[in-house]
Amino acid sequence: MERKIVLTGIIKCKELFLVVQRNKNDDFYPSAWEFPGGNLEDGELLCDALKRELKEEINFTKVFEAKIINYYDEIKEKNNELYHIVELDFLIDVDNMDLDIKLSLEHSNYKWVKKDSELLDNFIKNKIKNL
């Protein structure tokens, strides 16, 4: 079974959170709204991987401090194969929403939303319910 470590950047500005929409052709959750992030690569430190993924996915280049606020440990199936997924969620506070967002091909849209937004599924809402 393959193991993946996934890092998620929960970018918050006051009461709003930045979410991105997966491409409609995505294998796991097509068109779903999520927080930007991605996989840790071999030999990479957590913070370096988070910075790389945020740069790749949304062109986020600001200097930031991030703290781990959640983790998830689960087994998922994709194409009849099992994957052990460990996800670490990092909170990143920003002073303003002027981030010069440029989306990668993995995503089709982005929005700043409140934590109770109808765009978000319960899994995503639970990540931020106490923030």
PDB file of C-alpha atoms in Angstrom:
ATOM      1  CA  MET A   1       0.000   0.000   0.000  1.00  0.00           C
ATOM      2  CA  GLU A   2       1.346   3.376  -1.001  1.00  0.00           C
ATOM      3  CA  ARG A   3       1.535   6.111   1.645  1.00  0.00           C
ATOM      4  CA  LYS A   4       0.972   9.771   0.814  1.00  0.00           C
ATOM      5  CA  ILE A   5       1.510  12.743   3.077  1.00  0.00           C
ATOM      6  CA  VAL A   6      -0.718  15.620   2.024  1.00  0.00           C
ATOM      7  CA  LEU A   7      -0.221  19.205   3.196  1.00  0.00           C
ATOM      8  CA  THR A   8      -3.103  21.671   3.112  1.00  0.00           C
ATOM      9  CA  GLY A   9      -2.828  25.452   3.449  1.00  0.00           C
ATOM     10  CA  ILE A  10      -5.870  26.953   5.133  1.00  0.00           C
ATOM     11  CA  ILE A  11      -5.419  30.610   4.211  1.00  0.00           C
ATOM     12  CA  LYS A  12      -7.530  32.899   6.391  1.00  0.00           C
ATOM     13  CA  CYS A  13      -8.159  36.649   6.159  1.00  0.00           C
ATOM     14  CA  LYS A  14     -10.281  37.858   9.060  1.00  0.00           C
ATOM     15  CA  GLU A  15     -13.450  35.729   8.795  1.00  0.00           C
ATOM     16  CA  LEU A  16     -12.887  34.514   5.231  1.00  0.00           C
ATOM     17  CA  PHE A  17     -11.088  31.440   3.908  1.00  0.00           C
ATOM     18  CA  LEU A  18      -9.522  30.913   0.485  1.00  0.00           C
ATOM     19  CA  VAL A  19     -10.859  27.819  -1.272  1.00  0.00           C
ATOM     20  CA  VAL A  20     -10.112  26.465  -4.731  1.00  0.00           C
ATOM     21  CA  GLN A  21     -12.317  24.341  -6.973  1.00  0.00           C
ATOM     22  CA  ARG A  22     -10.919  21.111  -8.366  1.00  0.00           C
ATOM     23  CA  ASN A  23     -10.944  20.649 -12.116  1.00  0.00           C
ATOM     24  CA  LYS A  24     -14.087  18.896 -13.362  1.00  0.00           C
ATOM     25  CA  ASN A  25     -11.918  16.027 -14.718  1.00  0.00           C
ATOM     26  CA  ASP A  26     -10.226  15.288 -11.376  1.00  0.00           C
ATOM     27  CA  ASP A  27     -10.059  11.595 -10.380  1.00  0.00           C
ATOM     28  CA  PHE A  28     -10.975  11.947  -6.695  1.00  0.00           C
ATOM     29  CA  TYR A  29     -13.468  14.781  -6.231  1.00  0.00           C
ATOM     30  CA  PRO A  30     -14.256  16.513  -9.532  1.00  0.00           C
ATOM     31  CA  SER A  31     -15.402  20.148  -9.140  1.00  0.00           C
ATOM     32  CA  ALA A  32     -15.165  19.950  -5.328  1.00  0.00           C
ATOM     33  CA  TRP A  33     -14.086  22.957  -3.289  1.00  0.00           C
ATOM     34  CA  GLU A  34     -11.014  22.490  -1.101  1.00  0.00           C
ATOM     35  CA  PHE A  35      -8.069  24.239   0.465  1.00  0.00           C
ATOM     36  CA  PRO A  36      -4.917  24.397  -1.689  1.00  0.00           C
ATOM     37  CA  GLY A  37      -2.118  21.943  -1.006  1.00  0.00           C
ATOM     38  CA  GLY A  38      -0.512  18.759  -2.189  1.00  0.00           C
ATOM     39  CA  ASN A  39       1.876  15.888  -1.568  1.00  0.00           C
ATOM     40  CA  LEU A  40       5.121  15.882   0.366  1.00  0.00           C
ATOM     41  CA  GLU A  41       7.988  14.735  -1.858  1.00  0.00           C
ATOM     42  CA  ASP A  42      10.863  12.502  -0.718  1.00  0.00           C
ATOM     43  CA  GLY A  43      13.539  14.456   1.133  1.00  0.00           C
ATOM     44  CA  GLU A  44      11.331  17.535   1.514  1.00  0.00           C
ATOM     45  CA  LEU A  45      10.613  19.342   4.780  1.00  0.00           C
ATOM     46  CA  LEU A  46       6.957  19.995   5.613  1.00  0.00           C
ATOM     47  CA  CYS A  47       7.171  23.805   5.409  1.00  0.00           C
ATOM     48  CA  ASP A  48       9.159  23.670   2.165  1.00  0.00           C
ATOM     49  CA  ALA A  49       6.565  21.347   0.626  1.00  0.00           C
ATOM     50  CA  LEU A  50       3.708  23.601   1.730  1.00  0.00           C
ATOM     51  CA  LYS A  51       5.415  26.661   0.224  1.00  0.00           C
ATOM     52  CA  ARG A  52       6.056  24.774  -3.034  1.00  0.00           C
ATOM     53  CA  GLU A  53       2.489  23.498  -3.317  1.00  0.00           C
ATOM     54  CA  LEU A  54       0.955  26.910  -2.598  1.00  0.00           C
ATOM     55  CA  LYS A  55       3.226  28.479  -5.219  1.00  0.00           C
ATOM     56  CA  GLU A  56       2.345  25.782  -7.787  1.00  0.00           C
ATOM     57  CA  GLU A  57      -1.407  25.751  -7.168  1.00  0.00           C
ATOM     58  CA  ILE A  58      -2.283  29.402  -6.512  1.00  0.00           C
ATOM     59  CA  ASN A  59       0.937  31.421  -7.000  1.00  0.00           C
ATOM     60  CA  PHE A  60       1.091  32.189  -3.260  1.00  0.00           C
ATOM     61  CA  THR A  61       4.544  33.666  -2.655  1.00  0.00           C
ATOM     62  CA  LYS A  62       4.136  35.686   0.546  1.00  0.00           C
ATOM     63  CA  VAL A  63       6.332  34.907   3.534  1.00  0.00           C
ATOM     64  CA  PHE A  64       4.194  33.178   6.148  1.00  0.00           C
ATOM     65  CA  GLU A  65       4.203  31.311   9.409  1.00  0.00           C
ATOM     66  CA  ALA A  66       2.046  28.225   9.431  1.00  0.00           C
ATOM     67  CA  LYS A  67       0.945  26.062  12.313  1.00  0.00           C
ATOM     68  CA  ILE A  68      -0.551  22.597  12.143  1.00  0.00           C
ATOM     69  CA  ILE A  69      -4.170  22.725  13.280  1.00  0.00           C
ATOM     70  CA  ASN A  70      -5.563  19.336  12.154  1.00  0.00           C
ATOM     71  CA  TYR A  71      -4.441  15.974  10.934  1.00  0.00           C
ATOM     72  CA  TYR A  72      -6.288  13.113   9.268  1.00  0.00           C
ATOM     73  CA  ASP A  73      -5.127   9.534   8.885  1.00  0.00           C
ATOM     74  CA  GLU A  74      -7.153   7.337   6.546  1.00  0.00           C
ATOM     75  CA  ILE A  75      -7.129   4.591   3.938  1.00  0.00           C
ATOM     76  CA  LYS A  76      -8.654   5.499   0.541  1.00  0.00           C
ATOM     77  CA  GLU A  77      -9.269   3.462  -2.581  1.00  0.00           C
ATOM     78  CA  LYS A  78      -8.522   4.725  -6.081  1.00  0.00           C
ATOM     79  CA  ASN A  79      -8.640   2.531  -9.195  1.00  0.00           C
ATOM     80  CA  ASN A  80      -8.880  -0.618  -7.037  1.00  0.00           C
ATOM     81  CA  GLU A  81      -5.712   0.274  -5.116  1.00  0.00           C
ATOM     82  CA  LEU A  82      -5.488   1.256  -1.465  1.00  0.00           C
ATOM     83  CA  TYR A  83      -3.604   4.362  -0.340  1.00  0.00           C
ATOM     84  CA  HIS A  84      -2.674   5.362   3.188  1.00  0.00           C
ATOM     85  CA  ILE A  85      -3.273   9.124   3.325  1.00  0.00           C
ATOM     86  CA  VAL A  86      -1.929  11.306   6.132  1.00  0.00           C
ATOM     87  CA  GLU A  87      -3.135  14.893   5.778  1.00  0.00           C
ATOM     88  CA  LEU A  88      -1.754  17.825   7.764  1.00  0.00           C
ATOM     89  CA  ASP A  89      -3.698  21.084   7.753  1.00  0.00           C
ATOM     90  CA  PHE A  90      -1.742  24.298   8.285  1.00  0.00           C
ATOM     91  CA  LEU A  91      -3.369  27.615   9.224  1.00  0.00           C
ATOM     92  CA  ILE A  92      -1.935  30.657   7.427  1.00  0.00           C
ATOM     93  CA  ASP A  93      -3.250  34.074   8.490  1.00  0.00           C
ATOM     94  CA  VAL A  94      -2.963  36.899   5.954  1.00  0.00           C
ATOM     95  CA  ASP A  95      -3.669  40.612   6.423  1.00  0.00           C
ATOM     96  CA  ASN A  96      -5.519  41.139   3.144  1.00  0.00           C
ATOM     97  CA  MET A  97      -7.008  39.218   0.237  1.00  0.00           C
ATOM     98  CA  ASP A  98      -4.800  40.840  -2.405  1.00  0.00           C
ATOM     99  CA  LEU A  99      -2.733  37.711  -3.123  1.00  0.00           C
ATOM    100  CA  ASP A 100      -2.403  37.820  -6.934  1.00  0.00           C
ATOM    101  CA  ILE A 101      -3.930  34.338  -7.264  1.00  0.00           C
ATOM    102  CA  LYS A 102      -3.039  32.420 -10.421  1.00  0.00           C
ATOM    103  CA  LEU A 103      -4.538  28.942 -10.550  1.00  0.00           C
ATOM    104  CA  SER A 104      -2.766  25.844 -11.812  1.00  0.00           C
ATOM    105  CA  LEU A 105      -4.503  23.497 -14.247  1.00  0.00           C
ATOM    106  CA  GLU A 106      -5.588  21.367 -11.266  1.00  0.00           C
ATOM    107  CA  HIS A 107      -8.160  24.001 -10.307  1.00  0.00           C
ATOM    108  CA  SER A 108     -10.766  25.978 -12.201  1.00  0.00           C
ATOM    109  CA  ASN A 109     -11.866  28.653  -9.728  1.00  0.00           C
ATOM    110  CA  TYR A 110     -11.198  30.211  -6.331  1.00  0.00           C
ATOM    111  CA  LYS A 111     -13.245  32.162  -3.807  1.00  0.00           C
ATOM    112  CA  TRP A 112     -13.004  33.721  -0.389  1.00  0.00           C
ATOM    113  CA  VAL A 113     -15.804  32.206   1.697  1.00  0.00           C
ATOM    114  CA  LYS A 114     -17.148  32.179   5.236  1.00  0.00           C
ATOM    115  CA  LYS A 115     -16.746  28.953   7.168  1.00  0.00           C
ATOM    116  CA  ASP A 116     -20.444  28.125   6.831  1.00  0.00           C
ATOM    117  CA  SER A 117     -20.516  28.593   3.040  1.00  0.00           C
ATOM    118  CA  GLU A 118     -22.807  26.244   1.122  1.00  0.00           C
ATOM    119  CA  LEU A 119     -19.942  25.622  -1.321  1.00  0.00           C
ATOM    120  CA  LEU A 120     -18.098  23.622   1.326  1.00  0.00           C
ATOM    121  CA  ASP A 121     -18.830  20.019   2.178  1.00  0.00           C
ATOM    122  CA  ASN A 122     -18.956  18.881   5.813  1.00  0.00           C
ATOM    123  CA  PHE A 123     -15.403  17.516   5.759  1.00  0.00           C
ATOM    124  CA  ILE A 124     -14.037  20.949   4.790  1.00  0.00           C
ATOM    125  CA  LYS A 125     -16.370  22.776   7.205  1.00  0.00           C
ATOM    126  CA  ASN A 126     -15.184  20.597  10.090  1.00  0.00           C
ATOM    127  CA  LYS A 127     -11.583  21.605   9.437  1.00  0.00           C
ATOM    128  CA  ILE A 128     -12.384  25.264  10.130  1.00  0.00           C
ATOM    129  CA  LYS A 129     -15.390  25.192  12.457  1.00  0.00           C
ATOM    130  CA  ASN A 130     -13.382  26.382  15.481  1.00  0.00           C
ATOM    131  CA  LEU A 131     -11.320  29.046  13.704  1.00  0.00           C
TER     132      LEU A 131
END
